[in-house]
PDB file of C-alpha atoms in Angstrom:
ATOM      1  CA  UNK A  32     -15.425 -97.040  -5.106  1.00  0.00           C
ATOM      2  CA  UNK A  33     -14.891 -94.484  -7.604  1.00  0.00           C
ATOM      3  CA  UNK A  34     -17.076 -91.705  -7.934  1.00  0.00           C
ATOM      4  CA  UNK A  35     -17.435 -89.340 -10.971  1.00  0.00           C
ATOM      5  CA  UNK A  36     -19.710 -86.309 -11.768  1.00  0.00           C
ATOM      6  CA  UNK A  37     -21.438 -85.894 -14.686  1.00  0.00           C
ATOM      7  CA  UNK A  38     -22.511 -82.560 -15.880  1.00  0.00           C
ATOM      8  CA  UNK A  39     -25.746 -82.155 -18.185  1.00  0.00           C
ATOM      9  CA  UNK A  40     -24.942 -78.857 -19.886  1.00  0.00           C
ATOM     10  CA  UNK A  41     -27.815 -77.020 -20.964  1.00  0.00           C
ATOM     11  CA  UNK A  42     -27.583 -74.376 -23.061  1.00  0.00           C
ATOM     12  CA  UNK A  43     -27.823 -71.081 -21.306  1.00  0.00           C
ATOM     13  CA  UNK A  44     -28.130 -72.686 -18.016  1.00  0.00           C
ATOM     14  CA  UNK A  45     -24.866 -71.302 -16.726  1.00  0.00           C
ATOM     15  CA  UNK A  46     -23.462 -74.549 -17.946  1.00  0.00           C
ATOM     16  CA  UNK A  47     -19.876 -72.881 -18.555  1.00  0.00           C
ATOM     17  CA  UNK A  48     -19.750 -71.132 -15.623  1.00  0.00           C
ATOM     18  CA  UNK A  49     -20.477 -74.722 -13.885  1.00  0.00           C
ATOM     19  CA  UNK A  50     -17.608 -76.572 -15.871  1.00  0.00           C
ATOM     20  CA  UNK A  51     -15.363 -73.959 -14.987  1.00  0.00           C
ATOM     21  CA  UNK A  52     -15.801 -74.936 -11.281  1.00  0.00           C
ATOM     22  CA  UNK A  53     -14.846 -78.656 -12.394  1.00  0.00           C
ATOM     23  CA  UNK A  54     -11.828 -77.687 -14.251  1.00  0.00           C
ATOM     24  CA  UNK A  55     -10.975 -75.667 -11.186  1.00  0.00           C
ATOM     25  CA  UNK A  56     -11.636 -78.315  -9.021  1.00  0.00           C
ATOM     26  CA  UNK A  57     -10.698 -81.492 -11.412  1.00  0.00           C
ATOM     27  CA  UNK A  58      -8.102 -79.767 -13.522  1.00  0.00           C
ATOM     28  CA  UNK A  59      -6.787 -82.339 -15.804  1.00  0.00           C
ATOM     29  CA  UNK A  60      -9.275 -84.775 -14.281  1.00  0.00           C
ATOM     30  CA  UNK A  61     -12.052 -82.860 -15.999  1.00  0.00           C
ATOM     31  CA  UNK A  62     -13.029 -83.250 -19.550  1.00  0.00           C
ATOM     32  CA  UNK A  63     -15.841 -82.498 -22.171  1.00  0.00           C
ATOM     33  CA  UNK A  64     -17.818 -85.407 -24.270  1.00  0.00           C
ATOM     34  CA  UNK A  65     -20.098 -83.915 -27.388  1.00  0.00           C
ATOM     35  CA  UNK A  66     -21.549 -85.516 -30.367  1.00  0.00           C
ATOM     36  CA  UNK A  67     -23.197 -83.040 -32.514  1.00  0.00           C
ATOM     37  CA  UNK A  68     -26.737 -82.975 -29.993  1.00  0.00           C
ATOM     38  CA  UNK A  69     -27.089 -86.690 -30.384  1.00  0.00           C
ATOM     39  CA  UNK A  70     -27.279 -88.857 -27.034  1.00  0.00           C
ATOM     40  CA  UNK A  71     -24.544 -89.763 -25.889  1.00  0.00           C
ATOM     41  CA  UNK A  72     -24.334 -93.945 -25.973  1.00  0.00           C
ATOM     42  CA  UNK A  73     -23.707 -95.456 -22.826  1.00  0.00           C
ATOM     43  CA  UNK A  74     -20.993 -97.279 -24.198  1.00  0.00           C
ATOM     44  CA  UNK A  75     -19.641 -93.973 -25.690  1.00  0.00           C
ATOM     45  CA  UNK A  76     -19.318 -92.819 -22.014  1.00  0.00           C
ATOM     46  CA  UNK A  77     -18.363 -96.382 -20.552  1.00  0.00           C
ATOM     47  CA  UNK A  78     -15.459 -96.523 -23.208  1.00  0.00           C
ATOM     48  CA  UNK A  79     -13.878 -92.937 -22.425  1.00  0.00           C
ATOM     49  CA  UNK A  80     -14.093 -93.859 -18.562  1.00  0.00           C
ATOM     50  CA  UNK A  81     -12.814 -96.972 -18.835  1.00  0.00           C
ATOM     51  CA  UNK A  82     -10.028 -95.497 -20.355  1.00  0.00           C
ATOM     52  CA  UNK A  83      -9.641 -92.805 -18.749  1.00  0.00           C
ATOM     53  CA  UNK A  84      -9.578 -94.185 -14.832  1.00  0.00           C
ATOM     54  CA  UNK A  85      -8.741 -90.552 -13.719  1.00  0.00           C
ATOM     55  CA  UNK A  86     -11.318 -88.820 -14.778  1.00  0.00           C
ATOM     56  CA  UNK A  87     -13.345 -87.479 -11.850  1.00  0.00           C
ATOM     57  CA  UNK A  88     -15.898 -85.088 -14.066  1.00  0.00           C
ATOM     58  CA  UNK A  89     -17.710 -85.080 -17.729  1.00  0.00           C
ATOM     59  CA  UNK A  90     -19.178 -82.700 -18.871  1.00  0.00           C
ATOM     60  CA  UNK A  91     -21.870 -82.840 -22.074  1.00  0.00           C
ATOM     61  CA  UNK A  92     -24.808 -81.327 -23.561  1.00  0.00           C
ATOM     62  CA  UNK A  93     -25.931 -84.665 -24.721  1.00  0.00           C
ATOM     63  CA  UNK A  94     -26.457 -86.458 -21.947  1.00  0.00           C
ATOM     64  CA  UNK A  95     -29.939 -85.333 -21.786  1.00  0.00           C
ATOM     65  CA  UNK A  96     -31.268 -86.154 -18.361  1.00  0.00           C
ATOM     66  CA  UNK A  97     -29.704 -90.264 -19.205  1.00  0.00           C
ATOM     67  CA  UNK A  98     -28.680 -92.377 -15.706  1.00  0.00           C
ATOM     68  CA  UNK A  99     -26.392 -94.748 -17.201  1.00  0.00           C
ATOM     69  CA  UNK A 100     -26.845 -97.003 -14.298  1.00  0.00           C
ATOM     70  CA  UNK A 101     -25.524 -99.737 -16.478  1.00  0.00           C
ATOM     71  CA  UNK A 102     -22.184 -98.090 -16.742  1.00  0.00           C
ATOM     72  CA  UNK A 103     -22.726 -97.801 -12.746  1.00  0.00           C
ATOM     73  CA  UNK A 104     -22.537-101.532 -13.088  1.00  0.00           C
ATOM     74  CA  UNK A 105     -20.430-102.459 -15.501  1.00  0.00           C
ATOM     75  CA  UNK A 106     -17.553-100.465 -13.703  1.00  0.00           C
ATOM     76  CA  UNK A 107     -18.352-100.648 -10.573  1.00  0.00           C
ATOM     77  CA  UNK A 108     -18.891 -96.640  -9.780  1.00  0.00           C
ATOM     78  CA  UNK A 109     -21.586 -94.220  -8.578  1.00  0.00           C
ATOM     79  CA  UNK A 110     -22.375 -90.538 -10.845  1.00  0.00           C
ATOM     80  CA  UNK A 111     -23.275 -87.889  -9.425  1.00  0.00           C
ATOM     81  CA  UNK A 112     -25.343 -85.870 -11.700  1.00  0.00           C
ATOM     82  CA  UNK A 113     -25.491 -81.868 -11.937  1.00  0.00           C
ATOM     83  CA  UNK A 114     -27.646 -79.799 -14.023  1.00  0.00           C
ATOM     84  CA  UNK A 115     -29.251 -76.222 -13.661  1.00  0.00           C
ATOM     85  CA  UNK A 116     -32.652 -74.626 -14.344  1.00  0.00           C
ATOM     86  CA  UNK A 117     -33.726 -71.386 -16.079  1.00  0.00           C
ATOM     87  CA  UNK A 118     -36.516 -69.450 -16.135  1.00  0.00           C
ATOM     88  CA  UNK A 119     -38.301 -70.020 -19.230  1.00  0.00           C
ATOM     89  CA  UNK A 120     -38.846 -66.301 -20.697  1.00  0.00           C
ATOM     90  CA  UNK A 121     -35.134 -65.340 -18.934  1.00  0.00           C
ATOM     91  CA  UNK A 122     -33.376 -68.179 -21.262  1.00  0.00           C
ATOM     92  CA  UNK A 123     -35.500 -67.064 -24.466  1.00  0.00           C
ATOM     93  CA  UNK A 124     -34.000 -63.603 -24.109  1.00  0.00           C
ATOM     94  CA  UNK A 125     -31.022 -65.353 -23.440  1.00  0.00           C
ATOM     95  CA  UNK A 126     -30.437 -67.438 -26.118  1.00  0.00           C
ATOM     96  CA  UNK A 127     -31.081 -64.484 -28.473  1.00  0.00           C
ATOM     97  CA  UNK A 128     -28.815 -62.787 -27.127  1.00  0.00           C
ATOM     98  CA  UNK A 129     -25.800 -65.245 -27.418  1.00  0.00           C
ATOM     99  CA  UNK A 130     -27.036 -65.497 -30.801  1.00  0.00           C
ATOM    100  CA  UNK A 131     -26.789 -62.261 -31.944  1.00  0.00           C
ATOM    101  CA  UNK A 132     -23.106 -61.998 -30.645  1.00  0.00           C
ATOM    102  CA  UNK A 133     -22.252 -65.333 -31.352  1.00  0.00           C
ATOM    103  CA  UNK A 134     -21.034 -64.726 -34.595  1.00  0.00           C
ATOM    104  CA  UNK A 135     -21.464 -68.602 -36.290  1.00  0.00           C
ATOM    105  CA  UNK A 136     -22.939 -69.448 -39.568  1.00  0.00           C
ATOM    106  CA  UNK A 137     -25.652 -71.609 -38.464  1.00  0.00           C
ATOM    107  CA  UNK A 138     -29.348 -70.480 -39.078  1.00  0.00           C
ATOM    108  CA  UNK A 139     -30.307 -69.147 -35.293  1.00  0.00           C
ATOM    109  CA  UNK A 140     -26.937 -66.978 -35.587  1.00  0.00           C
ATOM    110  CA  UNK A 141     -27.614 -65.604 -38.801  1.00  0.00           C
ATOM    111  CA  UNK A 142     -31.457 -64.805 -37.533  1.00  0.00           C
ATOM    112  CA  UNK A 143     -31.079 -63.400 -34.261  1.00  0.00           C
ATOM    113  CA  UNK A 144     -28.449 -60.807 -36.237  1.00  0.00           C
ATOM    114  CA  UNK A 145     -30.887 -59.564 -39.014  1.00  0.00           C
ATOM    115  CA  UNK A 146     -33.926 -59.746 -36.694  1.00  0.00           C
ATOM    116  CA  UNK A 147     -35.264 -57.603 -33.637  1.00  0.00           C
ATOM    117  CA  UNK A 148     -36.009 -59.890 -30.553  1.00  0.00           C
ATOM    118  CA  UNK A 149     -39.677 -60.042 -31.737  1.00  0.00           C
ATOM    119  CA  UNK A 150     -39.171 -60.990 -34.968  1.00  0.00           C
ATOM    120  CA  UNK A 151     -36.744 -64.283 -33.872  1.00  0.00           C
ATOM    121  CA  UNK A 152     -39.568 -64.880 -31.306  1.00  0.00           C
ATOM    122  CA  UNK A 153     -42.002 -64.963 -33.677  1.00  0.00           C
ATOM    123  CA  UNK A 154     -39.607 -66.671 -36.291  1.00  0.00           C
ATOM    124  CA  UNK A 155     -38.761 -69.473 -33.749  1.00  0.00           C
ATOM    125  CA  UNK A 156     -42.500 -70.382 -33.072  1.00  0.00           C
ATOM    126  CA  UNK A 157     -43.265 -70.352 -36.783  1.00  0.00           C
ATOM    127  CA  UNK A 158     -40.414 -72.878 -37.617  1.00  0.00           C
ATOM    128  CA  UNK A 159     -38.825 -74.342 -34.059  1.00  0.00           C
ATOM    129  CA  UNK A 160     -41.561 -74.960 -31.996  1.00  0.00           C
ATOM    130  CA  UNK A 161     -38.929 -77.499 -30.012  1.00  0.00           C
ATOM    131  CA  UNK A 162     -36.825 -74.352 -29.077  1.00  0.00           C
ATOM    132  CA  UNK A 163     -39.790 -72.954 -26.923  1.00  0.00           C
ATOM    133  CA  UNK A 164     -42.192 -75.481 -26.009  1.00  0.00           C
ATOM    134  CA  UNK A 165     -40.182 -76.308 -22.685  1.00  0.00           C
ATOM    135  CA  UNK A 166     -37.090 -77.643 -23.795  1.00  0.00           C
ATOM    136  CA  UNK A 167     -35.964 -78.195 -20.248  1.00  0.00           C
ATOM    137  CA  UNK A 168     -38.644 -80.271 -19.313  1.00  0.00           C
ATOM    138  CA  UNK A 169     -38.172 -82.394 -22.980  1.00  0.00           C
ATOM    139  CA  UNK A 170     -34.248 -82.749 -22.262  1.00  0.00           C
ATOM    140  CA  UNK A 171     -35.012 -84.413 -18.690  1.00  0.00           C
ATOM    141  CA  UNK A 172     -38.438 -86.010 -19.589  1.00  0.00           C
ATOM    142  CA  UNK A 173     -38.103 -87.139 -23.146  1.00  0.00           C
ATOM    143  CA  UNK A 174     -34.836 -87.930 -23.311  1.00  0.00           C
ATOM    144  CA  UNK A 175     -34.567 -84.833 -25.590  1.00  0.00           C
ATOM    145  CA  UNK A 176     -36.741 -86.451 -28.280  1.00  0.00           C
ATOM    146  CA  UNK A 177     -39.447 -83.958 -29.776  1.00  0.00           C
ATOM    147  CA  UNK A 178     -42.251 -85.222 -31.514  1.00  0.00           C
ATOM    148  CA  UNK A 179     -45.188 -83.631 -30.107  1.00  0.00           C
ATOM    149  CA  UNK A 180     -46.505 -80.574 -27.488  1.00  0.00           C
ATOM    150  CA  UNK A 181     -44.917 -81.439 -24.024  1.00  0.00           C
ATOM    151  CA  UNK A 182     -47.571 -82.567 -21.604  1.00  0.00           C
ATOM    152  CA  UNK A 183     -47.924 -83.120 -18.194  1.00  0.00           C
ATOM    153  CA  UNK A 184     -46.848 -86.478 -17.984  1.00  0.00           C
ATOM    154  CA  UNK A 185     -43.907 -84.967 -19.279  1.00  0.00           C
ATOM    155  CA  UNK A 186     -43.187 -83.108 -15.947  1.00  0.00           C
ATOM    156  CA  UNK A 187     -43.432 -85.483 -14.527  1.00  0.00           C
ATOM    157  CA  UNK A 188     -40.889 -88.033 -15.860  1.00  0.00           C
ATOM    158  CA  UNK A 189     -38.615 -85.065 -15.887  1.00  0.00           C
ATOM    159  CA  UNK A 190     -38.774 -83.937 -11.982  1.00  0.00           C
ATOM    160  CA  UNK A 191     -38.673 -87.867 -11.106  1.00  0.00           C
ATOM    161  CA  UNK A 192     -35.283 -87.890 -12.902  1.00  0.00           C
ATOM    162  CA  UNK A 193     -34.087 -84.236 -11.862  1.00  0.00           C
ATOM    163  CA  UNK A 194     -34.489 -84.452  -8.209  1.00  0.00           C
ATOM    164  CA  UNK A 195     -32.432 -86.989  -8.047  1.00  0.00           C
ATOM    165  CA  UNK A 196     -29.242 -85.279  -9.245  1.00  0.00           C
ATOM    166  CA  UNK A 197     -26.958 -84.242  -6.528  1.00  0.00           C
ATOM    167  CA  UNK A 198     -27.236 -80.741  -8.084  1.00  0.00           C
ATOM    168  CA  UNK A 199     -30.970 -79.547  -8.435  1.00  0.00           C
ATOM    169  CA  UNK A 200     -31.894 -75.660  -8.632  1.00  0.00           C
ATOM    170  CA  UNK A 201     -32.684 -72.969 -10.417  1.00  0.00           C
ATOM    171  CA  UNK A 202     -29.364 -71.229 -12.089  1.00  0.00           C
ATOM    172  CA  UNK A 203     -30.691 -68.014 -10.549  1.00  0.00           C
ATOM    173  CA  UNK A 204     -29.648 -68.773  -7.152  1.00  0.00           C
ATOM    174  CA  UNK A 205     -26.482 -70.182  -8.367  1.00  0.00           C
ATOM    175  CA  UNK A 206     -24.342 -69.847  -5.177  1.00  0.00           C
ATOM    176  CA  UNK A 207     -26.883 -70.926  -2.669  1.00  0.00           C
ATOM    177  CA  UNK A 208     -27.008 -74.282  -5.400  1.00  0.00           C
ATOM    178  CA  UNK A 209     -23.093 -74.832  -4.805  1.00  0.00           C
ATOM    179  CA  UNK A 210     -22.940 -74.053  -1.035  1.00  0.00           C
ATOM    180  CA  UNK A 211     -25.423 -76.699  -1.015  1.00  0.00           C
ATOM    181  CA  UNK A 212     -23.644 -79.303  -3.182  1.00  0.00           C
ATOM    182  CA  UNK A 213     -20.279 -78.587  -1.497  1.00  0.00           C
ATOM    183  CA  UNK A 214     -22.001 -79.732   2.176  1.00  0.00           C
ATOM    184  CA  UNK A 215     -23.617 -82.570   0.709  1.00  0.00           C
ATOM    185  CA  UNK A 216     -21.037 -84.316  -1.803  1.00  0.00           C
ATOM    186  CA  UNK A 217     -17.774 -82.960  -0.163  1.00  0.00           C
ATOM    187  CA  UNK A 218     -17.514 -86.223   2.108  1.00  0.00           C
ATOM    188  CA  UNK A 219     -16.358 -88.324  -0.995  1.00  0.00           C
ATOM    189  CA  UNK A 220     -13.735 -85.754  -1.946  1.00  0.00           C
ATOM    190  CA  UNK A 221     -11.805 -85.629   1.507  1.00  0.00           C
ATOM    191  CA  UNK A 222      -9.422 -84.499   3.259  1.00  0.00           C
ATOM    192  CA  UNK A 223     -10.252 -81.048   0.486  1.00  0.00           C
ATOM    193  CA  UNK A 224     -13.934 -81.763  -0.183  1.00  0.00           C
ATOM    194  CA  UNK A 225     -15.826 -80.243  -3.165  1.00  0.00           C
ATOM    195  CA  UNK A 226     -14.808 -76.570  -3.937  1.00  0.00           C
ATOM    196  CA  UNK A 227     -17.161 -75.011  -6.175  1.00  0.00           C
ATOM    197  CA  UNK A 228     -16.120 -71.420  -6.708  1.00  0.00           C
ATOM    198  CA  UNK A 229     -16.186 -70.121  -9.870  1.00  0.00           C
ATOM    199  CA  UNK A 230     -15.542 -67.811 -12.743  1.00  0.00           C
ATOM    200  CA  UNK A 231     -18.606 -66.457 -15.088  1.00  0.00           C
ATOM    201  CA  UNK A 232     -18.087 -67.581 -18.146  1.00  0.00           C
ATOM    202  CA  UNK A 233     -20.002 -66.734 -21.723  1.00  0.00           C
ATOM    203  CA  UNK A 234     -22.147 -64.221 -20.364  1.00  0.00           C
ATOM    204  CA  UNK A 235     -24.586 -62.986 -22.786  1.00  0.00           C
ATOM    205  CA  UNK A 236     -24.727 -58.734 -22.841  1.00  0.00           C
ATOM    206  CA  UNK A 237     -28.009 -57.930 -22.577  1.00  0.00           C
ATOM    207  CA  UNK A 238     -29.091 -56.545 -25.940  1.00  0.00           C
ATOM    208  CA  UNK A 239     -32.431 -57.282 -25.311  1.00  0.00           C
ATOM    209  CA  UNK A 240     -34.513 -58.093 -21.867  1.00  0.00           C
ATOM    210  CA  UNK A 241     -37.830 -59.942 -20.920  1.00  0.00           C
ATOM    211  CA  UNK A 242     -39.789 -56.763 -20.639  1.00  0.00           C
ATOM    212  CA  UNK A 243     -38.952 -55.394 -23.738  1.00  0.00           C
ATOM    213  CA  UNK A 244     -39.745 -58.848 -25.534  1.00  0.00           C
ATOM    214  CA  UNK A 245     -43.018 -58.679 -23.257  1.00  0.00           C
ATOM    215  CA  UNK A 246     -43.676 -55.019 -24.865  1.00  0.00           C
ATOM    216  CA  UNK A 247     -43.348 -56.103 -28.453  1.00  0.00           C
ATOM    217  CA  UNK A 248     -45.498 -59.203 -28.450  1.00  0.00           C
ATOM    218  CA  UNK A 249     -49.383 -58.783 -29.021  1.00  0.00           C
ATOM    219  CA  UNK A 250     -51.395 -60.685 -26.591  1.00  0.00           C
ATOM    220  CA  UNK A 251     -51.984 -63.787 -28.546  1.00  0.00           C
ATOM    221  CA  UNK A 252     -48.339 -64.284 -28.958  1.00  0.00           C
ATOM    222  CA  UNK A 253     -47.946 -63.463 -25.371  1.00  0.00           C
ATOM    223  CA  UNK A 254     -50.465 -66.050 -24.846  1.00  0.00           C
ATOM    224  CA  UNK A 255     -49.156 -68.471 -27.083  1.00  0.00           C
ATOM    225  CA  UNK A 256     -45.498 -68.618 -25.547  1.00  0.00           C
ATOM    226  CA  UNK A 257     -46.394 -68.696 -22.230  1.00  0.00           C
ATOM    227  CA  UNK A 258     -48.831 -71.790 -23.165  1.00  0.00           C
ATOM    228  CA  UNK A 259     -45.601 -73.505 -25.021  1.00  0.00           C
ATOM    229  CA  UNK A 260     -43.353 -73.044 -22.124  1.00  0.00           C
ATOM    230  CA  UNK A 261     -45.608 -73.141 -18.650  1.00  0.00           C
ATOM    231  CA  UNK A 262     -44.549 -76.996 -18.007  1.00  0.00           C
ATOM    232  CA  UNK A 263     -40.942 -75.443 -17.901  1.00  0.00           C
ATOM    233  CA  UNK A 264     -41.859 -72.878 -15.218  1.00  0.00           C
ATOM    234  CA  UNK A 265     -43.248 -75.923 -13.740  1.00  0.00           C
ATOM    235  CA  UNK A 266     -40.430 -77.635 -13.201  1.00  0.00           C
ATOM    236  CA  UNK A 267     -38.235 -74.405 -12.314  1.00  0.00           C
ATOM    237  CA  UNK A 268     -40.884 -73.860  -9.554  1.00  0.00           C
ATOM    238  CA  UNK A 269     -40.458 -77.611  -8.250  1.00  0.00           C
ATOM    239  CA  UNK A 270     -36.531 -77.247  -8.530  1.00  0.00           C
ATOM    240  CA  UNK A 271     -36.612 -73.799  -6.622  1.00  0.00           C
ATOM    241  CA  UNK A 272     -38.671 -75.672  -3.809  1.00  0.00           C
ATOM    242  CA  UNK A 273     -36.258 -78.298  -3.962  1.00  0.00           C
ATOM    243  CA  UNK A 274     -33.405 -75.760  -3.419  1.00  0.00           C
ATOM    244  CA  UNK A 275     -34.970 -73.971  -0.528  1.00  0.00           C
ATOM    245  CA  UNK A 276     -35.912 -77.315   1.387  1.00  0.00           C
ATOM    246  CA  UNK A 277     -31.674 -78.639   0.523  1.00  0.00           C
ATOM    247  CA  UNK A 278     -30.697 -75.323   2.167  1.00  0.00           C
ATOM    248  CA  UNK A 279     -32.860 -75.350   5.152  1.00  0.00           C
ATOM    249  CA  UNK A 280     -30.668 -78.365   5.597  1.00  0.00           C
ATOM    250  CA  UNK A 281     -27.600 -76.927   5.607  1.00  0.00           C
ATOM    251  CA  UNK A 282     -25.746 -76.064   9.198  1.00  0.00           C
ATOM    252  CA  UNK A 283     -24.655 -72.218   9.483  1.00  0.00           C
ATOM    253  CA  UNK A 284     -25.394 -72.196   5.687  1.00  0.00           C
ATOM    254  CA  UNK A 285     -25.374 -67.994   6.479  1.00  0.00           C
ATOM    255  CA  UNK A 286     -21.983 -68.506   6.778  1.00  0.00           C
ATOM    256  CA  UNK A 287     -20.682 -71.339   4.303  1.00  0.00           C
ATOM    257  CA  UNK A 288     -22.399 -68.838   1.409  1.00  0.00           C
ATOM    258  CA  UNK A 289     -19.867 -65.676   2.705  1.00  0.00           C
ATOM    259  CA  UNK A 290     -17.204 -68.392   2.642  1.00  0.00           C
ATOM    260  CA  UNK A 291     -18.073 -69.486  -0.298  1.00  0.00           C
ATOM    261  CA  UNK A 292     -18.424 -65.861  -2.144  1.00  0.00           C
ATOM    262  CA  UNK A 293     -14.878 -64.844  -0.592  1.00  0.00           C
ATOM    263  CA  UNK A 294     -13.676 -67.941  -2.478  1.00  0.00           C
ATOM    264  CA  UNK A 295     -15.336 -66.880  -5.279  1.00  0.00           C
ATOM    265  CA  UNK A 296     -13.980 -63.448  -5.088  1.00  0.00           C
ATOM    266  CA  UNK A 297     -10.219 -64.723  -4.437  1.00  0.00           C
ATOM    267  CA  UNK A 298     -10.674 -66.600  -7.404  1.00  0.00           C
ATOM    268  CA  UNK A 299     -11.495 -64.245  -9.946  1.00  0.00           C
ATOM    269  CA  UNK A 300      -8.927 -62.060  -8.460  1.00  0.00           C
ATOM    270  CA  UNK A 301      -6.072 -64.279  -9.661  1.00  0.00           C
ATOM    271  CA  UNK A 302      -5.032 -64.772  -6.131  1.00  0.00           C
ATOM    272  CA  UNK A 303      -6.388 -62.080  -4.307  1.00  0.00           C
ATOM    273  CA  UNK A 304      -9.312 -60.631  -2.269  1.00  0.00           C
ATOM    274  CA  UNK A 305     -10.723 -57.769  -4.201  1.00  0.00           C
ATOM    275  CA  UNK A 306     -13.632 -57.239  -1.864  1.00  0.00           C
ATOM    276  CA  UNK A 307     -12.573 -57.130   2.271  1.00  0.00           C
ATOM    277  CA  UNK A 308     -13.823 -60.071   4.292  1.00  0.00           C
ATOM    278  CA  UNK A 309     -16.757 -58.565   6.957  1.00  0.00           C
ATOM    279  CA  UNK A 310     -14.702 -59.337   9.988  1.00  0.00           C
ATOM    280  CA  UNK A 311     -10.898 -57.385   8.405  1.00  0.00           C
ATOM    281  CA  UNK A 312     -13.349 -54.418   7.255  1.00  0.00           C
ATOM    282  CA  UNK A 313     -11.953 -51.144   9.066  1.00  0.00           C
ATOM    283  CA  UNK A 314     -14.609 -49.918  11.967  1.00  0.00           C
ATOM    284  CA  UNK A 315     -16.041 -46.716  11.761  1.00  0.00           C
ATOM    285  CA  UNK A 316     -14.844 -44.269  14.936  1.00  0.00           C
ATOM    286  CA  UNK A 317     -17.714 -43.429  17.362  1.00  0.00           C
ATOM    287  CA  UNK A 318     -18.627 -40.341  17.569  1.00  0.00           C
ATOM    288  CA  UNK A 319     -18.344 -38.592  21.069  1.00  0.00           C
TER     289      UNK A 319
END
């Protein structure tokens, strides 16, 4: 059977970091599928696999949380899908950030460069209520589809869907996540398994933080974003818990994470260590 991951990219989720693991893994067997933040049609992604029988990894910011188990059918394979969480208030400052540095003619780029932090916060809530009222919870629970305040129920179709996907945890405790997937998905991808090290990409500088945006906001607008985006801390809380129960199931995971961090370290090297493995680390001398 063939087996293919797909990767729901969410803005400032770490999303590029994670591709860049599938290119390093998939190389040429790992591609990208956009349409302008529309869903992506199932037959849209049934047509590229179909032909494409290579392809071992897509990667998209529209898939939205989607399961495509017809195209399971239809072709006779399994997905395995990967997304990350973020902190609500973390990706807010975030997304500013990238903004501000971004340097595209689009109407959040142009904002986030003529306004303070505070100003695009407040901005944003007057005009793009979607951007704040837990998007993360809308991508996985509404399909991405925003026509009202998210709800409960809302969580709830989104952490039926999300805990589900082979990778589910918060973006914060990224390598703990991949040690994790590795042990758990690397039977497929014998005799090498799944390697998951990786290079940061797009990191935003950090023009602005969470306690400065905290220090500029009065308390109703303090009070009014964390309203808008508690059923997103929600569901990072659930996918945290999640994380923590995968790990506890991991054999010597202690170890696989060191293993996995040397990789990690080798990589971005461009072939070589730059930190010293624990156990080649010179000993000190005892003193007499």
């Amino acid at each position: 059977m063939r087996f293919v991951i797909l990767h729901h990219h969410i803005f400032k989720n770490a999303g590029t970091s994670l591709d860049s693991s599938l290119a390093h893994q998939f190389g040429a067997d790992f591609t990208t599928l956009e349409r302008n933040g529309e869903l992506i049609p199932p037959d849209v992604l049934a047509t590229l696999l179909r032909d494409n029988p290579q392809l071992k990894a897509v990667s998209s910011h529209s898939f939205m949380g989607q399961g495509f188990r017809d195209v399971e059918q239809a072709l006779d394979l399994r997905f395995f899908h990967m997304a990350l969480l973020r902190r609500p208030w973390d990706r807010l400052v975030s997304m500013y950030n990238f903004y501000q540095r971004a340097g595209l003619d689009d109407v959040f780029c142009r904002s986030a460069r003529d306004m303070s932090i505070d100003v695009f916060v407040k901005w944003v809530l007057r005009h793009y209520p979607n951007q704040i009222n837990s998007p993360q919870v809308n991508i996985f629970g509404c399909g991405g589809f925003y026509g009202r305040p998210i709800i409960e129920r809302d969580v709830e179709a989104a952490w039926a869907i999300y805990r589900e996907f082979a990778l589910c945890g918060p973006m914060e405790r990224y390598d703990e996540a991949m040690v994790v997937l590795e042990y758990f998905n690397s039977p497929v991808y014998m005799p090498r398994g799944l390697r998951m090290e990786y290079i940061l990409r797009n990191r935003s500088t950090h023009t602005a933080s969470v306690p400065r945006l905290k220090a500029m906001l009065s308390l109703s607008e303090l009070d009014i974003v964390n309203e808008l985006i508690r059923h997103d801390e929600t569901l990072w809380t659930l996918a945290d818990q999640e994380l923590s129960r995968r790990v506890a199931l991991v054999p010597d995971f202690a170890g696989r994470l060191a293993d996995f961090r040397l990789r990690c370290d080798y990589l971005r090297g461009g072939g070589k260590l730059r930190t010293v493995p624990p156990e080649k680390a010179p000993r000190k001398q005892a003193r007499a």
